């Protein structure tokens, strides 16, 4: 089904395919559905996709509006773009609530065809909607006009080389609601709501005006839940609607960005984690006491935290690699920073982290305490997106969802300069002065060894560059025998071919190397031709697909994969020690690309003491 | 105004905790040190008041405080005593209300801030007055501050209401503007004057 080939190491025998997204092919899709249906002995489709409309009134406690949520029938040629509803546990899952995506049944999703339009945001009866009853048609017609879609103006600047800097704090488009054309045209929506349908967060628009829309989402989820089942994914043309249920909290993503289901679900997971980081899981109790509890006031002032996280889904590989990245630094400097952080941890601090933007300079943890890379991502996102931390030293409660979702820790945060900051985490609410003293000790070490200026230089220079990779002489002199690009010219000319022009040697544009043992990754800087934010985003999306297909359960274990389409040649190599993702020019020679990947791995190994944090990491305990 | 005000000048290691008893016991009669906590609804300008006082800055872009920020500033009074304020600028968001005791416990001074254009924030100020009377230290010096006095054309809370609330609760009342710096230094000088002076015999 996928275009991957499996072997123990990169070789030149891989197949090539221009199809990056096999599941988007209607033919493949229906075949897959067919076979899955057969394999699961399903004689009848589930209720959700049964019939041309669905009445949710009966299953909805909250519903004053007994309405047809999905009344509009397919208006954009439902022949090939039928809706598939992916559900888990169709066989005997009744009464069982599962929220873990890793459940065994989740590995065998069922996709079903149904001639039914998904819930439209314009079904009648919403608060925010007046006089736009024909809206269903216009909403989904908008899919066809993807070229004209409203783009995130602040994010898509074509000159942004450091795209994390392109993000502006705060929520945008608050004036919108589900009746606004612009709102409906947004490519990617995120919603958090309560199980009574109360809105908690929306990426775009005012939550309170989206009450009707939230109620609809809630109705869909609870309708399926009432049938002893769970809805994970609804596909509607280009749109995917991904659901995640976390106790009384529902999270929904509606996207036409062609990202993988797995990654969108991972994004919802991170969004939930960010909320837990701010409030802890004890919010669940508020819903136990009062099902109609309004959570929005509790999240007051945190819009920037969420919008920054959503933005990071498109630029920060940590969001899908589940690893963290270090600022490249001379080994000795990282060592001396590490040892002062260790000292600090020995004095009763749970975690001590020195960070530069989202990159780790060094970190340490108390004995047996381990920090999950996702917690680190959410923590640095929280600190980096909250402006007030830069103003003065702060002491504030935060929760690490992977460490302990139930309890607050107390975080001392201090910025040494615009980018570099220290975070000291403790369980003791009265430890401020102690942590302040620790910071002073750390600062003294940093000043004495001139570490802060080295850190500044490193962040300005950036990380590894594909252009700087040393080219093995043997590679230069050995033209590939499998070359299919007419490169039978003589040696010197060929050499010029590969070293000038775009990207690094042999058409290497970009790579990411993830050390499995260290939970860390190193990613090369973007270089021409991948320069604009849009190109970078598109490369990351290609990587995400590759990552998802390499980690797909039940099809496993893939070791290498080589894909070629009109945009890139992508190569992925997974070993027990590391994962390598590399992007090449689409016309790059495959054999040379594979050799180049070996070179990259060798180079990373040579530099591992500078680009990775070794030893001191609590991750490895 | 010194930007290095947050650097400590006391011996490190001697103090532990947010509420250490040294706050109530100044070093000597001429050099007072006091823990001050700012409370009030979100967006009333607590951080702006502090930054105006400590750094002489005003930043119109609102930066939501997370948890609590710590700053310190020393002023000299006319009677040549110095007062070092250790200021806890708390977040006004509802989710931090439950954590407020962490910051106001043991505080010698509480400054309760509202926005003169927002009756809502005045209501919240009344809540904090009650809360502190119940749970604050008994000899706490309390000040009620109506901020954003420069926006007098949008005023919705009359000065008299503020004065009345302050009088009833034995507080010191002042209207300030962090934007124009109006009454900011006066606020802290007045607090300094009202601080209890240690009697020579006390321990």
Coordinates of C-alpha atoms in Angstrom, one line a residue, chain A residues 278-279 297-302 382 386-389 391-397 410 429-434 436-437 439-440, chain B residues 6-8 10 12-13 15-18 20 51 55 63-71 86 88 93-96 99 102-103:
Chain A
X278 CA -1.6 25.5 32.7
X279 CA -4.3 24.0 34.8
X297 CA -12.1 32.2 32.4
X298 CA -9.6 29.8 33.8
X299 CA -7.6 30.0 30.6
X300 CA -7.7 33.8 30.5
X301 CA -4.6 35.4 29.0
X302 CA -3.2 32.2 27.5
X382 CA 4.8 28.3 27.5
X386 CA 4.4 34.5 27.7
X387 CA 6.0 37.9 27.4
X388 CA 6.0 38.7 31.1
X389 CA 8.7 36.2 31.8
X391 CA 10.3 41.4 32.1
X392 CA 11.5 40.1 35.4
X393 CA 12.2 36.9 37.3
X394 CA 9.0 34.9 37.9
X395 CA 7.7 32.2 40.1
X396 CA 4.7 30.4 38.8
X397 CA 2.8 27.2 39.1
X410 CA 6.6 25.6 40.8
X429 CA 5.8 26.3 46.8
X430 CA 8.0 28.3 49.3
X431 CA 11.3 27.7 47.5
X432 CA 11.5 31.0 45.6
X433 CA 14.4 32.5 47.5
X434 CA 16.3 29.2 47.3
X436 CA 16.7 32.7 43.2
X437 CA 20.0 31.9 44.9
X439 CA 20.0 31.2 39.7
X440 CA 22.6 33.6 41.0
Chain B
X6 CA 16.1 42.9 41.2
X7 CA 19.6 42.0 42.1
X8 CA 19.7 41.1 45.7
X10 CA 21.7 40.6 51.0
X12 CA 22.5 34.6 50.0
X13 CA 21.6 31.4 51.7
X15 CA 16.7 33.1 53.7
X16 CA 14.4 30.4 52.6
X17 CA 10.9 30.6 51.4
X18 CA 8.4 33.2 50.2
X20 CA 10.3 34.1 55.7
X51 CA 7.6 48.7 36.2
X55 CA 12.4 50.9 36.1
X63 CA 1.9 41.5 28.8
X64 CA -0.2 39.1 30.8
X65 CA 1.7 38.2 34.0
X66 CA 2.1 34.5 34.6
X67 CA 2.1 33.3 38.2
X68 CA 3.9 36.2 39.9
X69 CA 6.9 38.4 39.1
X70 CA 9.4 39.4 41.6
X71 CA 11.1 42.8 41.6
X86 CA 10.4 43.3 47.7
X88 CA 5.3 40.4 44.3
X93 CA -6.2 35.8 36.2
X94 CA -8.8 33.7 38.0
X95 CA -6.8 30.5 37.9
X96 CA -4.2 32.1 40.1
X99 CA -2.5 30.7 44.9
X102 CA 1.3 32.0 48.7
X103 CA 2.2 35.5 47.8

